[in-house]
Amino acid sequence: MFASLVRPLSKGSQITKVLVTSNNVAKFSTSGVLRKDYHDILIESHGKVGLITLNRPKALNALSSHLFHEINSALEKYDEDPNISTIVITGNERAFAAGADIKEMVGKSFADVYKTAFLGHWGKINDIRKPVIAAVNGFALGGGCELAMSCDIIYAGEKAVFGQPEIKLGIIPGAGGTQRLVRAIGKSKAMEIVLSGRNFTAKEAEQWGLVSKVLPVDKVLDEAIKLGQEIASLSQPSIQAAKESINRAFELSLKEGCHFERKLFYSLFALKDKEEGIDAFVKKRDPKWTDE
């Protein structure tokens, strides 16, 4: 038996009908076309922006292996979809994601986690070519903070709370927390946060450079989608090249990074969009991008 509801979307978005079965499995149809079944996420499109909403409200969106596999599946499908140019990941007002699902760690030995590469699949988001924006409200702790930091841009609600409290469980972050946090806010602040396990506010996250913008709670998702639409309106090969170049800055020396950047810069001269952009600028008109 199915119950149905329609999530209201912004202007220019496709309406996604959510069909909920008696065993709480959600199925999604956009414009009447049935899409892939998901249990723990909602997916919908806003023009060229693909939206992934974490949907384990009773568990404060704790990131179980199953949930993360669904996130990866949706990300990969959006990355291959020619009608989608940017992706937004969000939760709800109480929690973006309150952390990894601790129940999955109970009773696990070193051999268990090592042989199965526990949390290894969390790194697949790094392979997504299109820009990914995190719209964070509520708790973004542990794995939730790591997921947000794995995105390219973070917008946060004014009541959002970030943190890497793993040390209080006798472990450390295991999905990039120590590595991304120090790159975002510096060694001293990262040491303070990780070694104490204390949380920090959205305002602090913005001051330290972790978050791009802090917004009223009810504006975060709309503004993230608006930014996604703005990015989606530009030349997509250039956008993806810019993302790749920025990410390489964390891996290369300044000299090597500038050399990599220049090679990508040269390569864009082969695009029709480069000619269109230059011509539009000279003639003072709006460019018409073809993504070619």
mmCIF file of C-alpha atoms in Angstrom:
data_model
loop_
_atom_site.group_PDB
_atom_site.id
_atom_site.type_symbol
_atom_site.label_atom_id
_atom_site.label_comp_id
_atom_site.label_asym_id
_atom_site.label_seq_id
_atom_site.Cartn_x
_atom_site.Cartn_y
_atom_site.Cartn_z
ATOM 1 C CA MET A 1 0.000 0.000 0.000
ATOM 2 C CA PHE A 2 1.303 3.440 -0.903
ATOM 3 C CA ALA A 3 0.847 6.845 0.670
ATOM 4 C CA SER A 4 1.946 9.802 -1.399
ATOM 5 C CA LEU A 5 3.093 13.324 -0.773
ATOM 6 C CA VAL A 6 4.581 16.036 -2.907
ATOM 7 C CA ARG A 7 7.533 18.060 -1.679
ATOM 8 C CA PRO A 8 7.163 21.738 -2.648
ATOM 9 C CA LEU A 9 10.132 22.875 -4.709
ATOM 10 C CA SER A 10 11.452 26.236 -5.787
ATOM 11 C CA LYS A 11 10.452 27.962 -9.000
ATOM 12 C CA GLY A 12 11.876 26.204 -12.043
ATOM 13 C CA SER A 13 12.201 22.851 -10.247
ATOM 14 C CA GLN A 14 10.672 19.558 -11.207
ATOM 15 C CA ILE A 15 8.052 18.261 -8.782
ATOM 16 C CA THR A 16 9.087 15.017 -7.111
ATOM 17 C CA LYS A 17 6.335 12.742 -5.864
ATOM 18 C CA VAL A 18 7.408 10.620 -2.905
ATOM 19 C CA LEU A 19 5.614 7.293 -2.564
ATOM 20 C CA VAL A 20 6.037 5.683 0.857
ATOM 21 C CA THR A 21 5.299 1.976 1.130
ATOM 22 C CA SER A 22 3.988 0.231 4.201
ATOM 23 C CA ASN A 23 7.527 -0.905 5.100
ATOM 24 C CA ASN A 24 8.771 2.691 4.948
ATOM 25 C CA VAL A 25 10.619 2.323 1.635
ATOM 26 C CA ALA A 26 10.519 5.556 -0.350
ATOM 27 C CA LYS A 27 10.215 5.541 -4.111
ATOM 28 C CA PHE A 28 10.626 8.675 -6.160
ATOM 29 C CA SER A 29 9.055 9.784 -9.381
ATOM 30 C CA THR A 30 9.864 12.990 -11.221
ATOM 31 C CA SER A 31 7.428 14.121 -13.894
ATOM 32 C CA GLY A 32 5.686 10.764 -13.558
ATOM 33 C CA VAL A 33 8.827 8.677 -14.202
ATOM 34 C CA LEU A 34 9.663 6.219 -11.425
ATOM 35 C CA ARG A 35 13.234 6.596 -10.221
ATOM 36 C CA LYS A 36 15.537 4.355 -8.185
ATOM 37 C CA ASP A 37 14.316 3.141 -4.821
ATOM 38 C CA TYR A 38 16.061 4.562 -1.764
ATOM 39 C CA HIS A 39 15.423 3.913 1.914
ATOM 40 C CA ASP A 40 17.421 6.628 3.640
ATOM 41 C CA ILE A 41 17.646 9.567 1.228
ATOM 42 C CA LEU A 42 15.299 11.711 -0.825
ATOM 43 C CA ILE A 43 16.331 12.868 -4.275
ATOM 44 C CA GLU A 44 14.857 15.621 -6.413
ATOM 45 C CA SER A 45 15.944 18.091 -9.061
ATOM 46 C CA HIS A 46 15.759 21.887 -9.120
ATOM 47 C CA GLY A 47 16.460 22.728 -12.728
ATOM 48 C CA LYS A 48 20.094 21.672 -13.212
ATOM 49 C CA VAL A 49 20.668 21.217 -9.485
ATOM 50 C CA GLY A 50 20.379 17.723 -8.048
ATOM 51 C CA LEU A 51 19.346 17.606 -4.377
ATOM 52 C CA ILE A 52 20.128 14.756 -1.976
ATOM 53 C CA THR A 53 18.358 14.932 1.391
ATOM 54 C CA LEU A 54 19.512 12.596 4.164
ATOM 55 C CA ASN A 55 16.397 11.010 5.591
ATOM 56 C CA ARG A 56 17.000 9.114 8.834
ATOM 57 C CA PRO A 57 15.307 11.655 11.143
ATOM 58 C CA LYS A 58 14.889 9.316 14.128
ATOM 59 C CA ALA A 59 18.649 8.643 14.095
ATOM 60 C CA LEU A 60 19.530 12.320 13.441
ATOM 61 C CA ASN A 61 20.736 11.185 10.011
ATOM 62 C CA ALA A 62 23.479 8.999 11.480
ATOM 63 C CA LEU A 63 25.613 7.832 8.579
ATOM 64 C CA SER A 64 25.168 4.082 8.366
ATOM 65 C CA SER A 65 27.006 2.140 5.671
ATOM 66 C CA HIS A 66 23.700 1.656 3.882
ATOM 67 C CA LEU A 67 22.957 5.383 3.932
ATOM 68 C CA PHE A 68 26.404 6.237 2.597
ATOM 69 C CA HIS A 69 26.087 3.677 -0.195
ATOM 70 C CA GLU A 70 22.842 5.405 -1.179
ATOM 71 C CA ILE A 71 24.554 8.816 -1.095
ATOM 72 C CA ASN A 72 27.306 7.460 -3.349
ATOM 73 C CA SER A 73 24.753 5.965 -5.716
ATOM 74 C CA ALA A 74 22.846 9.257 -6.033
ATOM 75 C CA LEU A 75 26.080 11.262 -6.428
ATOM 76 C CA GLU A 76 27.320 8.983 -9.200
ATOM 77 C CA LYS A 77 23.988 9.143 -11.040
ATOM 78 C CA TYR A 78 23.902 12.939 -10.823
ATOM 79 C CA ASP A 79 27.537 13.104 -11.933
ATOM 80 C CA GLU A 80 26.654 11.162 -15.097
ATOM 81 C CA ASP A 81 23.344 12.960 -15.740
ATOM 82 C CA PRO A 82 23.773 15.547 -18.535
ATOM 83 C CA ASN A 83 20.765 17.465 -17.181
ATOM 84 C CA ILE A 84 22.415 18.025 -13.777
ATOM 85 C CA SER A 85 25.346 20.428 -13.335
ATOM 86 C CA THR A 86 25.634 20.877 -9.567
ATOM 87 C CA ILE A 87 24.649 18.835 -6.505
ATOM 88 C CA VAL A 88 23.402 19.886 -3.061
ATOM 89 C CA ILE A 89 23.472 17.611 0.004
ATOM 90 C CA THR A 90 21.345 18.490 3.034
ATOM 91 C CA GLY A 91 19.653 17.018 6.084
ATOM 92 C CA ASN A 92 16.911 18.573 8.192
ATOM 93 C CA GLU A 93 16.727 21.423 10.713
ATOM 94 C CA ARG A 94 17.761 19.185 13.631
ATOM 95 C CA ALA A 95 20.684 17.485 11.960
ATOM 96 C CA PHE A 96 22.687 17.500 8.780
ATOM 97 C CA ALA A 97 24.221 14.274 10.106
ATOM 98 C CA ALA A 98 24.980 13.634 13.772
ATOM 99 C CA GLY A 99 27.882 11.341 12.960
ATOM 100 C CA ALA A 100 28.671 7.830 11.839
ATOM 101 C CA ASP A 101 26.326 5.109 13.027
ATOM 102 C CA ILE A 102 28.196 4.041 16.185
ATOM 103 C CA LYS A 103 26.184 0.804 16.386
ATOM 104 C CA GLU A 104 28.117 -0.446 13.362
ATOM 105 C CA MET A 105 31.385 -0.183 15.326
ATOM 106 C CA VAL A 106 30.276 -2.256 18.299
ATOM 107 C CA GLY A 107 32.277 -5.470 18.638
ATOM 108 C CA LYS A 108 34.459 -4.827 15.593
ATOM 109 C CA SER A 109 38.112 -5.811 15.844
ATOM 110 C CA PHE A 110 41.138 -4.397 14.043
ATOM 111 C CA ALA A 111 41.006 -7.348 11.648
ATOM 112 C CA ASP A 112 37.308 -6.698 10.943
ATOM 113 C CA VAL A 113 37.722 -3.046 9.974
ATOM 114 C CA TYR A 114 41.050 -3.528 8.181
ATOM 115 C CA LYS A 115 39.976 -6.434 5.982
ATOM 116 C CA THR A 116 36.706 -4.753 4.990
ATOM 117 C CA ALA A 117 38.214 -1.260 4.525
ATOM 118 C CA PHE A 118 35.630 0.093 6.956
ATOM 119 C CA LEU A 119 34.534 3.630 5.916
ATOM 120 C CA GLY A 120 36.577 3.297 2.717
ATOM 121 C CA HIS A 121 33.508 3.885 0.566
ATOM 122 C CA TRP A 122 33.087 7.316 2.182
ATOM 123 C CA GLY A 123 35.889 8.574 -0.048
ATOM 124 C CA LYS A 124 33.967 8.131 -3.297
ATOM 125 C CA ILE A 125 32.614 11.666 -3.032
ATOM 126 C CA ASN A 126 36.148 12.812 -3.886
ATOM 127 C CA ASP A 127 35.700 11.362 -7.393
ATOM 128 C CA ILE A 128 32.621 13.461 -8.227
ATOM 129 C CA ARG A 129 33.505 15.924 -10.998
ATOM 130 C CA LYS A 130 30.569 18.296 -10.536
ATOM 131 C CA PRO A 131 30.479 20.850 -7.705
ATOM 132 C CA VAL A 132 28.894 19.560 -4.492
ATOM 133 C CA ILE A 133 27.410 22.015 -1.976
ATOM 134 C CA ALA A 134 26.569 21.124 1.627
ATOM 135 C CA ALA A 135 23.537 22.887 3.132
ATOM 136 C CA VAL A 136 24.010 22.322 6.868
ATOM 137 C CA ASN A 137 21.479 22.838 9.645
ATOM 138 C CA GLY A 138 21.614 21.392 13.137
ATOM 139 C CA PHE A 139 24.290 18.881 14.071
ATOM 140 C CA ALA A 140 27.213 18.109 11.748
ATOM 141 C CA LEU A 141 29.326 16.016 14.082
ATOM 142 C CA GLY A 142 31.976 13.370 13.480
ATOM 143 C CA GLY A 143 31.141 11.748 10.161
ATOM 144 C CA GLY A 144 28.604 14.493 9.515
ATOM 145 C CA CYS A 145 31.319 17.124 9.764
ATOM 146 C CA GLU A 146 33.547 14.985 7.542
ATOM 147 C CA LEU A 147 30.786 14.650 4.941
ATOM 148 C CA ALA A 148 30.257 18.423 4.929
ATOM 149 C CA MET A 149 34.005 19.016 4.573
ATOM 150 C CA SER A 150 34.109 16.546 1.668
ATOM 151 C CA CYS A 151 31.786 18.871 -0.239
ATOM 152 C CA ASP A 152 33.208 21.759 -2.243
ATOM 153 C CA ILE A 153 31.253 24.544 -0.540
ATOM 154 C CA ILE A 154 29.461 24.683 2.837
ATOM 155 C CA TYR A 155 26.505 26.930 3.632
ATOM 156 C CA ALA A 156 25.386 26.710 7.259
ATOM 157 C CA GLY A 157 22.368 27.723 9.277
ATOM 158 C CA GLU A 158 23.008 30.073 12.200
ATOM 159 C CA LYS A 159 22.199 27.282 14.676
ATOM 160 C CA ALA A 160 24.395 24.648 13.037
ATOM 161 C CA VAL A 161 26.905 22.867 15.282
ATOM 162 C CA PHE A 162 30.094 21.266 13.977
ATOM 163 C CA GLY A 163 32.594 19.002 15.689
ATOM 164 C CA GLN A 164 34.873 15.954 15.613
ATOM 165 C CA PRO A 165 34.083 14.312 18.978
ATOM 166 C CA GLU A 166 35.575 10.896 18.142
ATOM 167 C CA ILE A 167 38.301 11.283 20.786
ATOM 168 C CA LYS A 168 35.578 10.971 23.436
ATOM 169 C CA LEU A 169 34.941 7.430 22.143
ATOM 170 C CA GLY A 170 38.598 6.507 22.369
ATOM 171 C CA ILE A 171 39.155 6.779 18.603
ATOM 172 C CA ILE A 172 39.996 9.500 16.075
ATOM 173 C CA PRO A 173 38.218 10.713 12.922
ATOM 174 C CA GLY A 174 38.465 8.055 10.230
ATOM 175 C CA ALA A 175 36.989 9.660 7.115
ATOM 176 C CA GLY A 176 39.273 12.623 6.573
ATOM 177 C CA GLY A 177 38.456 14.714 9.639
ATOM 178 C CA THR A 178 42.030 15.340 10.765
ATOM 179 C CA GLN A 179 43.193 15.978 7.220
ATOM 180 C CA ARG A 180 40.475 18.304 5.939
ATOM 181 C CA LEU A 181 40.011 20.253 9.153
ATOM 182 C CA VAL A 182 43.674 21.255 9.382
ATOM 183 C CA ARG A 183 43.629 22.363 5.738
ATOM 184 C CA ALA A 184 40.523 24.446 6.344
ATOM 185 C CA ILE A 185 41.229 26.100 9.690
ATOM 186 C CA GLY A 186 44.936 25.554 10.396
ATOM 187 C CA LYS A 187 46.944 23.284 12.703
ATOM 188 C CA SER A 188 46.335 24.967 16.072
ATOM 189 C CA LYS A 189 42.537 25.197 15.758
ATOM 190 C CA ALA A 190 42.308 21.685 14.271
ATOM 191 C CA MET A 191 44.389 20.290 17.151
ATOM 192 C CA GLU A 192 42.165 22.063 19.662
ATOM 193 C CA ILE A 193 38.970 20.711 18.110
ATOM 194 C CA VAL A 194 40.118 17.133 17.541
ATOM 195 C CA LEU A 195 42.073 16.647 20.780
ATOM 196 C CA SER A 196 39.359 18.131 23.003
ATOM 197 C CA GLY A 197 36.392 16.784 21.052
ATOM 198 C CA ARG A 198 34.543 20.051 21.635
ATOM 199 C CA ASN A 199 31.925 21.333 19.233
ATOM 200 C CA PHE A 200 32.021 24.697 17.486
ATOM 201 C CA THR A 201 29.358 27.005 16.133
ATOM 202 C CA ALA A 202 28.464 28.042 12.603
ATOM 203 C CA LYS A 203 29.750 31.534 13.371
ATOM 204 C CA GLU A 204 33.119 30.122 14.450
ATOM 205 C CA ALA A 205 33.197 27.896 11.356
ATOM 206 C CA GLU A 206 32.677 30.948 9.154
ATOM 207 C CA GLN A 207 35.305 32.999 10.998
ATOM 208 C CA TRP A 208 37.837 30.186 10.624
ATOM 209 C CA GLY A 209 37.128 29.685 6.915
ATOM 210 C CA LEU A 210 35.424 26.290 7.087
ATOM 211 C CA VAL A 211 32.025 27.668 6.050
ATOM 212 C CA SER A 212 31.393 30.071 3.158
ATOM 213 C CA LYS A 213 28.235 31.669 4.537
ATOM 214 C CA VAL A 214 25.994 31.561 7.635
ATOM 215 C CA LEU A 215 22.290 32.077 7.008
ATOM 216 C CA PRO A 216 18.941 31.936 8.828
ATOM 217 C CA VAL A 217 17.867 28.330 9.308
ATOM 218 C CA ASP A 218 14.998 28.574 6.825
ATOM 219 C CA LYS A 219 17.178 30.134 4.119
ATOM 220 C CA VAL A 220 20.104 27.701 3.998
ATOM 221 C CA LEU A 221 18.742 25.198 1.505
ATOM 222 C CA ASP A 222 17.220 27.824 -0.800
ATOM 223 C CA GLU A 223 20.486 29.762 -0.884
ATOM 224 C CA ALA A 224 22.508 26.606 -1.526
ATOM 225 C CA ILE A 225 20.232 25.693 -4.429
ATOM 226 C CA LYS A 226 20.402 29.282 -5.694
ATOM 227 C CA LEU A 227 24.210 29.082 -5.680
ATOM 228 C CA GLY A 228 24.009 25.723 -7.437
ATOM 229 C CA GLN A 229 21.794 27.240 -10.120
ATOM 230 C CA GLU A 230 24.202 30.161 -10.537
ATOM 231 C CA ILE A 231 27.123 27.769 -11.032
ATOM 232 C CA ALA A 232 25.019 25.591 -13.335
ATOM 233 C CA SER A 233 24.364 28.586 -15.601
ATOM 234 C CA LEU A 234 28.071 28.821 -16.530
ATOM 235 C CA SER A 235 30.286 26.764 -18.838
ATOM 236 C CA GLN A 236 30.443 23.338 -17.235
ATOM 237 C CA PRO A 237 33.820 22.176 -18.629
ATOM 238 C CA SER A 238 35.340 25.344 -17.172
ATOM 239 C CA ILE A 239 33.579 24.827 -13.834
ATOM 240 C CA GLN A 240 34.859 21.257 -13.569
ATOM 241 C CA ALA A 241 38.373 22.332 -14.544
ATOM 242 C CA ALA A 242 38.304 25.030 -11.845
ATOM 243 C CA LYS A 243 37.175 22.488 -9.232
ATOM 244 C CA GLU A 244 39.927 20.086 -10.235
ATOM 245 C CA SER A 245 42.576 22.802 -10.089
ATOM 246 C CA ILE A 246 41.500 24.033 -6.638
ATOM 247 C CA ASN A 247 41.497 20.496 -5.250
ATOM 248 C CA ARG A 248 45.025 19.922 -6.567
ATOM 249 C CA ALA A 249 46.205 22.864 -4.461
ATOM 250 C CA PHE A 250 45.969 20.576 -1.423
ATOM 251 C CA GLU A 251 48.222 17.964 -3.021
ATOM 252 C CA LEU A 252 50.890 19.927 -4.920
ATOM 253 C CA SER A 253 53.558 22.476 -4.126
ATOM 254 C CA LEU A 254 52.810 26.051 -5.184
ATOM 255 C CA LYS A 255 55.100 25.734 -8.214
ATOM 256 C CA GLU A 256 53.598 22.404 -9.295
ATOM 257 C CA GLY A 257 50.072 23.670 -8.622
ATOM 258 C CA CYS A 258 50.572 26.783 -10.762
ATOM 259 C CA HIS A 259 51.985 24.604 -13.547
ATOM 260 C CA PHE A 260 48.934 22.292 -13.325
ATOM 261 C CA GLU A 261 46.598 25.296 -13.326
ATOM 262 C CA ARG A 262 48.254 26.794 -16.403
ATOM 263 C CA LYS A 263 47.947 23.516 -18.327
ATOM 264 C CA LEU A 264 44.222 23.413 -17.584
ATOM 265 C CA PHE A 265 43.974 27.093 -18.534
ATOM 266 C CA TYR A 266 45.598 26.348 -21.905
ATOM 267 C CA SER A 267 43.301 23.374 -22.484
ATOM 268 C CA LEU A 268 40.185 25.551 -22.178
ATOM 269 C CA PHE A 269 41.310 27.474 -25.263
ATOM 270 C CA ALA A 270 40.116 24.439 -27.237
ATOM 271 C CA LEU A 271 36.519 25.030 -26.118
ATOM 272 C CA LYS A 272 33.792 26.717 -28.128
ATOM 273 C CA ASP A 273 32.714 28.198 -24.787
ATOM 274 C CA LYS A 274 36.009 30.060 -24.529
ATOM 275 C CA GLU A 275 35.354 31.726 -27.893
ATOM 276 C CA GLU A 276 31.767 32.448 -26.892
ATOM 277 C CA GLY A 277 32.761 33.927 -23.539
ATOM 278 C CA ILE A 278 35.412 36.216 -25.013
ATOM 279 C CA ASP A 279 33.161 37.324 -27.869
ATOM 280 C CA ALA A 280 30.254 38.030 -25.476
ATOM 281 C CA PHE A 281 32.521 40.090 -23.242
ATOM 282 C CA VAL A 282 33.901 42.157 -26.129
ATOM 283 C CA LYS A 283 30.447 42.751 -27.588
ATOM 284 C CA LYS A 284 28.875 43.418 -24.166
ATOM 285 C CA ARG A 285 26.220 40.715 -24.473
ATOM 286 C CA ASP A 286 25.248 37.690 -22.410
ATOM 287 C CA PRO A 287 27.110 34.523 -23.398
ATOM 288 C CA LYS A 288 25.250 31.459 -24.645
ATOM 289 C CA TRP A 289 27.105 28.484 -23.272
ATOM 290 C CA THR A 290 27.003 25.134 -25.067
ATOM 291 C CA ASP A 291 29.354 23.242 -22.716
ATOM 292 C CA GLU A 292 31.549 22.405 -25.689
#
